[in-house]
Coordinates of C-alpha atoms in Angstrom, one line a residue:
X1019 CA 173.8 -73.6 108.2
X1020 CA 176.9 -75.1 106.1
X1021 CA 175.2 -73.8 103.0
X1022 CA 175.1 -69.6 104.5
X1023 CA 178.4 -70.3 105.8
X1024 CA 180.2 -71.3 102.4
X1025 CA 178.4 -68.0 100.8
X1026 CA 179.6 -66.1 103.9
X1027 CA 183.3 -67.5 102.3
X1028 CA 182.5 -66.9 99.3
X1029 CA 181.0 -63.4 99.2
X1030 CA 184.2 -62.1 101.3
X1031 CA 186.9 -64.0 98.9
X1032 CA 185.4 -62.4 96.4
X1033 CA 185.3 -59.1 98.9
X1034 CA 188.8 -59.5 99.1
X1035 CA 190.0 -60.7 95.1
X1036 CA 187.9 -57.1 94.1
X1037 CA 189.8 -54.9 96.8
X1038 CA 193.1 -56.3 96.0
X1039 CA 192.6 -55.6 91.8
X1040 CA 191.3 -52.3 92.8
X1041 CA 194.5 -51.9 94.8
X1042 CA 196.4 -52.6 91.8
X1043 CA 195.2 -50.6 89.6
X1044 CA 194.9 -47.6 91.6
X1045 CA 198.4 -48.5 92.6
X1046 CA 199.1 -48.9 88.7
X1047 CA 197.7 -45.4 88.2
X1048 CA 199.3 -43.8 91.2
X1049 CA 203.2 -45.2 89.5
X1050 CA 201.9 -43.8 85.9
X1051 CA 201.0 -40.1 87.6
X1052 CA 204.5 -40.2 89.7
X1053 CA 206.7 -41.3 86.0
X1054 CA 204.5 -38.1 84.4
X1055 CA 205.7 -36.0 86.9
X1056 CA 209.2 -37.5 87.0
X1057 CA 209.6 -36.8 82.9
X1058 CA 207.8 -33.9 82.9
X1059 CA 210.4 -32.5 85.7
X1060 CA 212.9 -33.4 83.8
X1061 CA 211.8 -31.7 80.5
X1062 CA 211.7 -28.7 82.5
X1063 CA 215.8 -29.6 84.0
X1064 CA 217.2 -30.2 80.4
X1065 CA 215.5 -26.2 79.6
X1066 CA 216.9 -25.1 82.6
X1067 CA 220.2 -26.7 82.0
X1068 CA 220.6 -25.9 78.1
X1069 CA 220.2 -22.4 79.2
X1070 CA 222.5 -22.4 82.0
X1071 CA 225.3 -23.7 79.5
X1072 CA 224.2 -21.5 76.7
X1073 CA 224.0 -18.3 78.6
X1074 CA 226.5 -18.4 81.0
X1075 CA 230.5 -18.0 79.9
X1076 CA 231.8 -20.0 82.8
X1077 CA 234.3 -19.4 85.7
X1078 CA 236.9 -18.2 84.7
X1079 CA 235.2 -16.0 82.0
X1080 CA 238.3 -16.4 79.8
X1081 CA 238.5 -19.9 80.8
X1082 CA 238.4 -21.2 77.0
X1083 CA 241.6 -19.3 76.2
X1084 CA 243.4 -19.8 79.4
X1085 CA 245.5 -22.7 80.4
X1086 CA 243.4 -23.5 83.4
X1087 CA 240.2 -25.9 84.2
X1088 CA 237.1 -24.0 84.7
X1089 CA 235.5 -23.9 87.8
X1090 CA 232.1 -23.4 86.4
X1091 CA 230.9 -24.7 83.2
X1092 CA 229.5 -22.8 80.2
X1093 CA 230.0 -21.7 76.8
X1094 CA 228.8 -18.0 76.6
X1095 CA 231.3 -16.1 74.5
X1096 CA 232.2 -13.4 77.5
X1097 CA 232.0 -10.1 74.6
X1098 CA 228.5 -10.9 74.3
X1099 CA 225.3 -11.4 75.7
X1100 CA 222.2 -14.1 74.7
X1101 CA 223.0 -17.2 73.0
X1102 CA 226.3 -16.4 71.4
X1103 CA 228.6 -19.1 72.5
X1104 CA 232.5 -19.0 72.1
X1105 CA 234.0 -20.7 69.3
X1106 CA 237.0 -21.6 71.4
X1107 CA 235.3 -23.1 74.7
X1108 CA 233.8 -25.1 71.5
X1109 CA 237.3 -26.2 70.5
X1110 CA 237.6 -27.4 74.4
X1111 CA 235.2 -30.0 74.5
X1112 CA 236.1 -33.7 74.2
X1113 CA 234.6 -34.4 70.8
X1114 CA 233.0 -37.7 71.5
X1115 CA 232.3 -38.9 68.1
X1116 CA 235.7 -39.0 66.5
X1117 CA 238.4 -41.9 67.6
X1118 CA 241.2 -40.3 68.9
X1119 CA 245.0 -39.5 67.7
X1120 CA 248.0 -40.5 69.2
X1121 CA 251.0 -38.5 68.3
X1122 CA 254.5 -40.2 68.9
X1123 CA 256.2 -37.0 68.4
X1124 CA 254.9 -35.3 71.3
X1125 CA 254.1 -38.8 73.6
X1126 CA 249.8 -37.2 73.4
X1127 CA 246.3 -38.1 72.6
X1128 CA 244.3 -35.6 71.0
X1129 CA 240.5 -35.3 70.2
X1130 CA 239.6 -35.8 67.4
X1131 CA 236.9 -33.2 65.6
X1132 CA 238.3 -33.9 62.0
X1133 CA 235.6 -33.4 59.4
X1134 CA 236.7 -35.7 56.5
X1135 CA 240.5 -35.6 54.7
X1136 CA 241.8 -32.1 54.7
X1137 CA 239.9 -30.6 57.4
X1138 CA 241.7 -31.1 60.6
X1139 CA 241.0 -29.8 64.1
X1140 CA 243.1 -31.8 66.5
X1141 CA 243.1 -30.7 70.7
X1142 CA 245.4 -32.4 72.8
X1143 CA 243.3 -34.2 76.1
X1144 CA 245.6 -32.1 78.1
X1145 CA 243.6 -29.1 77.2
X1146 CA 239.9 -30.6 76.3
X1147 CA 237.3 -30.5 78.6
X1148 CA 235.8 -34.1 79.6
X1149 CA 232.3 -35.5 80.3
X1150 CA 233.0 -36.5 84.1
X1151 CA 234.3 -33.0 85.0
X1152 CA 231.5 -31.4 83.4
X1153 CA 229.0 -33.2 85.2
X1154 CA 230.5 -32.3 88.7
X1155 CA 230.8 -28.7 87.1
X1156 CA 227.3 -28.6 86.5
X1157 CA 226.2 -30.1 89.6
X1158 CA 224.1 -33.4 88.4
X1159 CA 227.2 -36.4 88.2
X1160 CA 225.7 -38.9 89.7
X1161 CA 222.2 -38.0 89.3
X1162 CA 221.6 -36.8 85.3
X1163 CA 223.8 -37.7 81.7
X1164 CA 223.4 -35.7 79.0
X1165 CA 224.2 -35.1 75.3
X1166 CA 225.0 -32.0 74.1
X1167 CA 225.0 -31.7 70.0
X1168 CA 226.2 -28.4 68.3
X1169 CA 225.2 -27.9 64.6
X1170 CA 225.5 -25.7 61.8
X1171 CA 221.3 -24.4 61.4
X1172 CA 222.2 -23.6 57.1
X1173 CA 224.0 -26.9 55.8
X1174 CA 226.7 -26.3 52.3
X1175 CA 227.2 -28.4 50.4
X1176 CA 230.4 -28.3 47.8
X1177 CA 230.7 -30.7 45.1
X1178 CA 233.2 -30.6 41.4
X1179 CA 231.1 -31.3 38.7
X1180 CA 233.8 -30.7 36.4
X1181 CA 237.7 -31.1 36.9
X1182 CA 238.9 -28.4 34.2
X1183 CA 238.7 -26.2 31.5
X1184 CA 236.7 -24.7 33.7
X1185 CA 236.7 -25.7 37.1
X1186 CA 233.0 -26.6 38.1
X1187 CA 232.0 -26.6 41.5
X1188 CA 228.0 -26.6 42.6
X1189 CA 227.0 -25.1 45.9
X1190 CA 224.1 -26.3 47.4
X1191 CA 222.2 -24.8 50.3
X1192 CA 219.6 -25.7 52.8
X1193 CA 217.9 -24.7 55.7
X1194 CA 216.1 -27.2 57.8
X1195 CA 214.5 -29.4 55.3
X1196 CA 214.3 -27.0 52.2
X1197 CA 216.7 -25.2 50.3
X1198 CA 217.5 -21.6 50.7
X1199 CA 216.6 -19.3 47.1
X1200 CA 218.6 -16.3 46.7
X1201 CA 221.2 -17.0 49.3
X1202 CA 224.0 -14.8 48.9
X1203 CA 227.2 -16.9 48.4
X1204 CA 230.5 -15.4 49.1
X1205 CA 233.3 -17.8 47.9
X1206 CA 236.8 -17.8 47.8
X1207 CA 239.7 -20.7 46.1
X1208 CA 243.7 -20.6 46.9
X1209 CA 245.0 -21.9 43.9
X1210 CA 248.0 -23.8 44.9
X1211 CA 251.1 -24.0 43.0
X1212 CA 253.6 -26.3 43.5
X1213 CA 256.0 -26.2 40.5
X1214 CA 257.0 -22.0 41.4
X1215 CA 260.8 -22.5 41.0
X1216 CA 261.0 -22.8 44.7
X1217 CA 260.8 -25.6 47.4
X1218 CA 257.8 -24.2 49.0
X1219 CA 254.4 -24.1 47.5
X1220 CA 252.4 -20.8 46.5
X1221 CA 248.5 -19.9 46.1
X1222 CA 246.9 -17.3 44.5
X1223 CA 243.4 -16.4 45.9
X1224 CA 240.3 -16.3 43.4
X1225 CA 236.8 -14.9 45.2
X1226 CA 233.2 -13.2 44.2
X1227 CA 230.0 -13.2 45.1
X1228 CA 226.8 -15.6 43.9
X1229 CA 223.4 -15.8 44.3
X1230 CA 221.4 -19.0 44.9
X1231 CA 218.2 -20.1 42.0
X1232 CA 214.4 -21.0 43.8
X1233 CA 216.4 -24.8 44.7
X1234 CA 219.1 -23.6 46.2
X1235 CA 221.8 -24.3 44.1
X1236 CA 224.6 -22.3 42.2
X1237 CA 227.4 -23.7 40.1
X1238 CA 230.9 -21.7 39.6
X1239 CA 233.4 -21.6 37.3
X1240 CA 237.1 -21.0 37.2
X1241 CA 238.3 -20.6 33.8
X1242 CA 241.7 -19.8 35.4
X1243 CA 242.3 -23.9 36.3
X1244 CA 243.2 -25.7 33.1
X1245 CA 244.8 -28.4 35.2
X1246 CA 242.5 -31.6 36.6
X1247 CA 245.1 -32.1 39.1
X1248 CA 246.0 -28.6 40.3
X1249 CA 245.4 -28.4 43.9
X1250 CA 242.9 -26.0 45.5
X1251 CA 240.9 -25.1 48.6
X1252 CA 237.3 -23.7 48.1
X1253 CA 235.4 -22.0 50.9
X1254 CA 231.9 -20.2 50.8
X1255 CA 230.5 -18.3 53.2
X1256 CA 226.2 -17.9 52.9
X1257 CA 224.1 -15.7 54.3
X1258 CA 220.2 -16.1 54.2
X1259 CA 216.9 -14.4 56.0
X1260 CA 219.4 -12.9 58.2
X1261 CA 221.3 -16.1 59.2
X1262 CA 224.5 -17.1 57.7
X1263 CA 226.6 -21.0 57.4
X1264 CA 229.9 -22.1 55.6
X1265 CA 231.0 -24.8 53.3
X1266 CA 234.1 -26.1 52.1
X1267 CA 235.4 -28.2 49.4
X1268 CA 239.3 -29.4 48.8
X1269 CA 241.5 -31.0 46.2
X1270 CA 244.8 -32.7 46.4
X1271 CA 247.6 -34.5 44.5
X1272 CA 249.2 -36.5 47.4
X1273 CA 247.5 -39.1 49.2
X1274 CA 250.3 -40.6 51.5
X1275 CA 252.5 -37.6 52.0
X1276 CA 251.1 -34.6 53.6
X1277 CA 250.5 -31.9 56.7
X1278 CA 248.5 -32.8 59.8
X1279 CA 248.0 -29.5 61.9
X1280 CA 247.5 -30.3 66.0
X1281 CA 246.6 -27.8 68.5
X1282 CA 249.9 -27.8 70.3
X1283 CA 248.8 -25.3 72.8
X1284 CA 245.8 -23.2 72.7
X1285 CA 246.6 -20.5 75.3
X1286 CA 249.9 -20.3 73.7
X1287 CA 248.5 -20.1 70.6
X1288 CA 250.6 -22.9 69.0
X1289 CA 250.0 -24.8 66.6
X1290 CA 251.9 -28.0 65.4
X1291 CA 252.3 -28.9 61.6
X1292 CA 253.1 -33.0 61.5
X1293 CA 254.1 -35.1 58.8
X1294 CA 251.4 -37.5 58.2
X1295 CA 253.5 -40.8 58.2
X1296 CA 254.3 -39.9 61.9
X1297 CA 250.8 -40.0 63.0
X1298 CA 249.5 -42.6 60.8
X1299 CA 252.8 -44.9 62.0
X1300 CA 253.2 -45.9 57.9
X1301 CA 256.7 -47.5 56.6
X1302 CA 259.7 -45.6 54.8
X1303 CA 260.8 -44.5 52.8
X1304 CA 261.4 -41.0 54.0
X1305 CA 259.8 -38.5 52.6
X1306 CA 260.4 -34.5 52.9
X1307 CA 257.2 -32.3 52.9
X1308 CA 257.4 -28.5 52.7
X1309 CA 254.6 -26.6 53.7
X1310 CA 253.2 -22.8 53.6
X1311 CA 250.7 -21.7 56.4
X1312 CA 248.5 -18.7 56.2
X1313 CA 246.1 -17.6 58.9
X1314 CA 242.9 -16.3 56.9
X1315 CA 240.7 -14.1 59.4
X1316 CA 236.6 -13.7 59.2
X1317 CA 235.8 -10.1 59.2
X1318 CA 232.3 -8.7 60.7
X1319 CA 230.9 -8.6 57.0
X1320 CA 231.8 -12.8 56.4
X1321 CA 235.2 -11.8 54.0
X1322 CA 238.4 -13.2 54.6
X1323 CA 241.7 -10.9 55.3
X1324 CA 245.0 -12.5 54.9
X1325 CA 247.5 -12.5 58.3
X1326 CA 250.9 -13.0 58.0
X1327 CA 252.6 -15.7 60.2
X1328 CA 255.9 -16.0 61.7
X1329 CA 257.3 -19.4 60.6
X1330 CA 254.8 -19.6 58.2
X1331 CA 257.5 -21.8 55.8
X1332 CA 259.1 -24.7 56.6
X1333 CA 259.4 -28.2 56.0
X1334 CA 259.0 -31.7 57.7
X1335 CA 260.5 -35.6 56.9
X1336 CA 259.3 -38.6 58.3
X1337 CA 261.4 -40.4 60.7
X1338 CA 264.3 -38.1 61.2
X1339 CA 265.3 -34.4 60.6
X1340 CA 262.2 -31.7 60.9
X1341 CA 259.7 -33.6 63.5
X1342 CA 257.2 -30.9 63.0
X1343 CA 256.8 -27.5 62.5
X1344 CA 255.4 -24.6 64.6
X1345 CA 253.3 -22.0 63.8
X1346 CA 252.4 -19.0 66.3
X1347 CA 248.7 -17.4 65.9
X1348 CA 248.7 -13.7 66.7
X1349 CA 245.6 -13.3 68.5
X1350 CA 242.1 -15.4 68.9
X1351 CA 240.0 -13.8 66.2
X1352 CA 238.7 -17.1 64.5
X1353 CA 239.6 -17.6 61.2
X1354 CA 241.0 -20.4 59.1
X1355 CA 244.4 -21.9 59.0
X1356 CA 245.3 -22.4 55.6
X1357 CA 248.4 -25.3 55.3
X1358 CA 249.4 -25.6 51.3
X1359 CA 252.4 -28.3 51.3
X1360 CA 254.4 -30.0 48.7
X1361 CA 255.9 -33.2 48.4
X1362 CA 257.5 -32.7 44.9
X1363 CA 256.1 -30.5 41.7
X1364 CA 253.4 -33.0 41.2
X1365 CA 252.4 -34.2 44.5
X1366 CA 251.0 -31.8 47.3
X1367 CA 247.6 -30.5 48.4
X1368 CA 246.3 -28.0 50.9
X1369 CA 244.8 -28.7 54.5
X1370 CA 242.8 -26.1 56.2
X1371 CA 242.2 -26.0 60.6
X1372 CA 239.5 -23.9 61.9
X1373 CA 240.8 -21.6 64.4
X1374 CA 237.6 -21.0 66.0
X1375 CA 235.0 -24.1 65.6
X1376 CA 232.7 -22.6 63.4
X1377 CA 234.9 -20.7 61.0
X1378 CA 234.4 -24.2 59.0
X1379 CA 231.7 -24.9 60.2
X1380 CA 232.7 -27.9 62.0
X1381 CA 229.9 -29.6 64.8
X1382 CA 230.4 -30.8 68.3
X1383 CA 228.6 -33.7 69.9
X1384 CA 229.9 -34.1 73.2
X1385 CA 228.4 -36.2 76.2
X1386 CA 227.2 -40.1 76.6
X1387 CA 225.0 -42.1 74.2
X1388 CA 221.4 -41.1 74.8
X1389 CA 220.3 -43.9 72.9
X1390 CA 220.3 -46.9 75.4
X1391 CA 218.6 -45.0 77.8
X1392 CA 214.7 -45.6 78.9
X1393 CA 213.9 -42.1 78.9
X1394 CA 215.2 -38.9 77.3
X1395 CA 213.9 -35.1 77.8
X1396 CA 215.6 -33.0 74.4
X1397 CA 215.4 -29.1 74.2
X1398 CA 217.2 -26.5 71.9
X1399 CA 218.2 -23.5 71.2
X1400 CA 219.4 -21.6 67.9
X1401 CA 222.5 -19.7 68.8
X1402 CA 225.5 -18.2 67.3
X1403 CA 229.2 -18.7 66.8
X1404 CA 231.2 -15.9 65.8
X1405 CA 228.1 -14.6 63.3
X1406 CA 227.2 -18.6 61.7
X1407 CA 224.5 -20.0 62.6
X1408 CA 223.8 -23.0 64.8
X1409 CA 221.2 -25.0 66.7
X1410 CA 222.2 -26.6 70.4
X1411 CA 220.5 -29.3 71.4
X1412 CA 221.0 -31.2 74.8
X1413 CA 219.2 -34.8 75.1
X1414 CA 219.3 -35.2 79.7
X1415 CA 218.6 -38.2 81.6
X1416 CA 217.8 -39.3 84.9
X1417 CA 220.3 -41.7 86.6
X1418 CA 217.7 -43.4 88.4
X1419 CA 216.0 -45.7 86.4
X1420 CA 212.5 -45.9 87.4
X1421 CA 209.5 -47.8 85.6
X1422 CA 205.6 -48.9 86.1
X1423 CA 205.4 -52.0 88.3
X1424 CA 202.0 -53.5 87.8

């Protein structure tokens, strides 16, 4: 009797131990099914979402131009249709990689998108669009985060292999992981003076036209520079398989003394020229900086045409007399602002702003840091600003921070 009765226990312990493990790992199973469901659903959110950002120009359409905070979010340039995306709505975007600027002159922060020394694009917060806004513009704060990164597709790279007698530079180009053979390369250098018998400085503009080898690579002289320190801006424009991309190279004299520009207002198409011992807070002595801005515009067929600016000379001291100088832009075809300035007949330099993100090419990455996150669904798109070539690619989130509890 005792003995049935203690395999009676027995059998239904071990009843209940095999019921309760099956339980688990049913229940195990049922949590991994729900996750796949939950990532998969939000593979197919970040799709939705890049595309309602990429094809979509926001509320108000002209929102990236005007001195007002959209109402709806996207980045559709309005003239077109598909994925063609503004290069000003670019400029908008709180660039979240760079540290930002504080400008005593005008009491602001700005954002920061500056792509190395010389190449300066500088938006006062006032007038960027942040990450919190954006998320209640899109309709997920609270519920999804997100990356967005913006980058040139055809990367351009400018080196000097040789300082003078001739000028040397080397343009190399590739695609996505293999260089580009017989790229056309459309290139142009301001030659800056700054010994003309005046106070400002002057440029003279040298350009052509070069094919790429099978490696991607072509190398350019300039018989015409005879000087290793005579200042100069290089651009090139390519255009490959039907896509196109931009590179840029610059050389200067003066290392503590030169131009900064800032957005000052984009609907007022303003910008600021600063003296860079304002911004970067060094000490005197004073120091007077003259400057001469030209506004270089892309054309349809990737030249550059010259437009003339009011105010386009002036100068600039640090600490007292000329805070900064104002340039007005006629109109909002992107181009390049070219800033040649001059401390003294052997110190100056040249600094170039994009006026339009991707006449220089430049990148936005804009959003919170994916990379702490448990999960992350990525998509992208190839798109185009003003004719260059770029790939978009948004990295989404879920908030809600599930796992498999076994």
């Amino acid at each position: 009797m005792v003995s049935s009765t203690i395999d009676h226990m027995v059998a239904v312990m071990a009843f209940l131990a095999a019921t309760l493990l099956f339980i688990g790992l049913f229940n195990q199973t049922i949590q991994t099914g729900v996750i796949y469901q939950r990532h998969k659903a939000l593979a197919t959110k970040a799709s939705d979402l890049l595309d309602t950002i990429l094809l979509n120009p926001g509320i108000p359409a002209n929102w990236s131009i005007s001195d007002e905070e959209p109402t709806g979010f996207g980045l559709q340039d309005p003239e077109f249709t598909q994925y063609r995306l503004s290069p000003f709505a670019l400029m908008r975007l709180n660039y979240s990689a760079g540290e930002p600027v504080y400008y005593e002159k005008t009491k602001m922060t700005y954002s920061n998108i500056t792509m190395g020394f010389g190449s300066y694009l500088l938006m006062p917060y006032s007038e960027v669009l942040n990450y919190s806004t954006t998320l209640r513009l899109l309709g997920i704060s609270g519920t999804y985060g997100f990356q967005l990164t913006i980058t040139p597709l055809i990367n351009v790279s400018i080196t000097e292999t040789q300082a003078k007698n001739p000028l040397r530079l080397s343009v190399t180009v590739f695609g996505t992981g293999f260089p580009l053979a017989n790229a056309q390369v459309s290139y142009y250098l301001f030659l800056v003076s700054l010994s003309g018998g005046g106070a400002y400085p002057t440029y003279q503009v040298l350009n052509g036209t070069r094919y790429t080898n099978e490696q991607g690579f072509v190398s350019i002289e300039f018989p015409e520079v005879t000087d290793e320190k005579l200042c100069y801006a290089f651009i090139a424009y390519v255009q490959a398989s039907g896509l196109r991309g931009v590179g840029y190279h610059q050389r200067g004299s003066s290392s503590n003394n030169y131009i900064i520009p800032f957005i000052g207002d984009l609907s007022g198409k303003m910008v600021l020229l600063a003296h860079s011992w304002d911004v970067h807070q060094f000490e005197p002595p004073v120091a007077e900086v003259t400057y001469n801005a030209t506004l270089v515009v892309l054309t349809e067929d990737f030249t550059l045409r010259e437009i003339q600016l009011e105010n386009a000379f002036g100068k600039v001291n640090y600490g007292e007399g000329y805070l900064y100088g104002e340039i007005a832009i006629p109109n909002y075809n992107p181009g390049v602002l070219i800033v040649t300035y001059r401390k003294s007949a052997q110190e100056g330099g040249v600094v170039m702003m994009p006026w339009g993100l991707s006449s220089l090419g430049f990148n936005i990455i804009f959003g919170d840091d994916p990379s702490k996150q448990e999960w992350v669904s990525t998509d992208t798109r190839q798109v185009l600003v003003n004719g260059v070539a770029y790939q978009a690619k948004l990295a989404l989130w879920s908030l809600e921070g599930y796992q498999v509890v076994s």
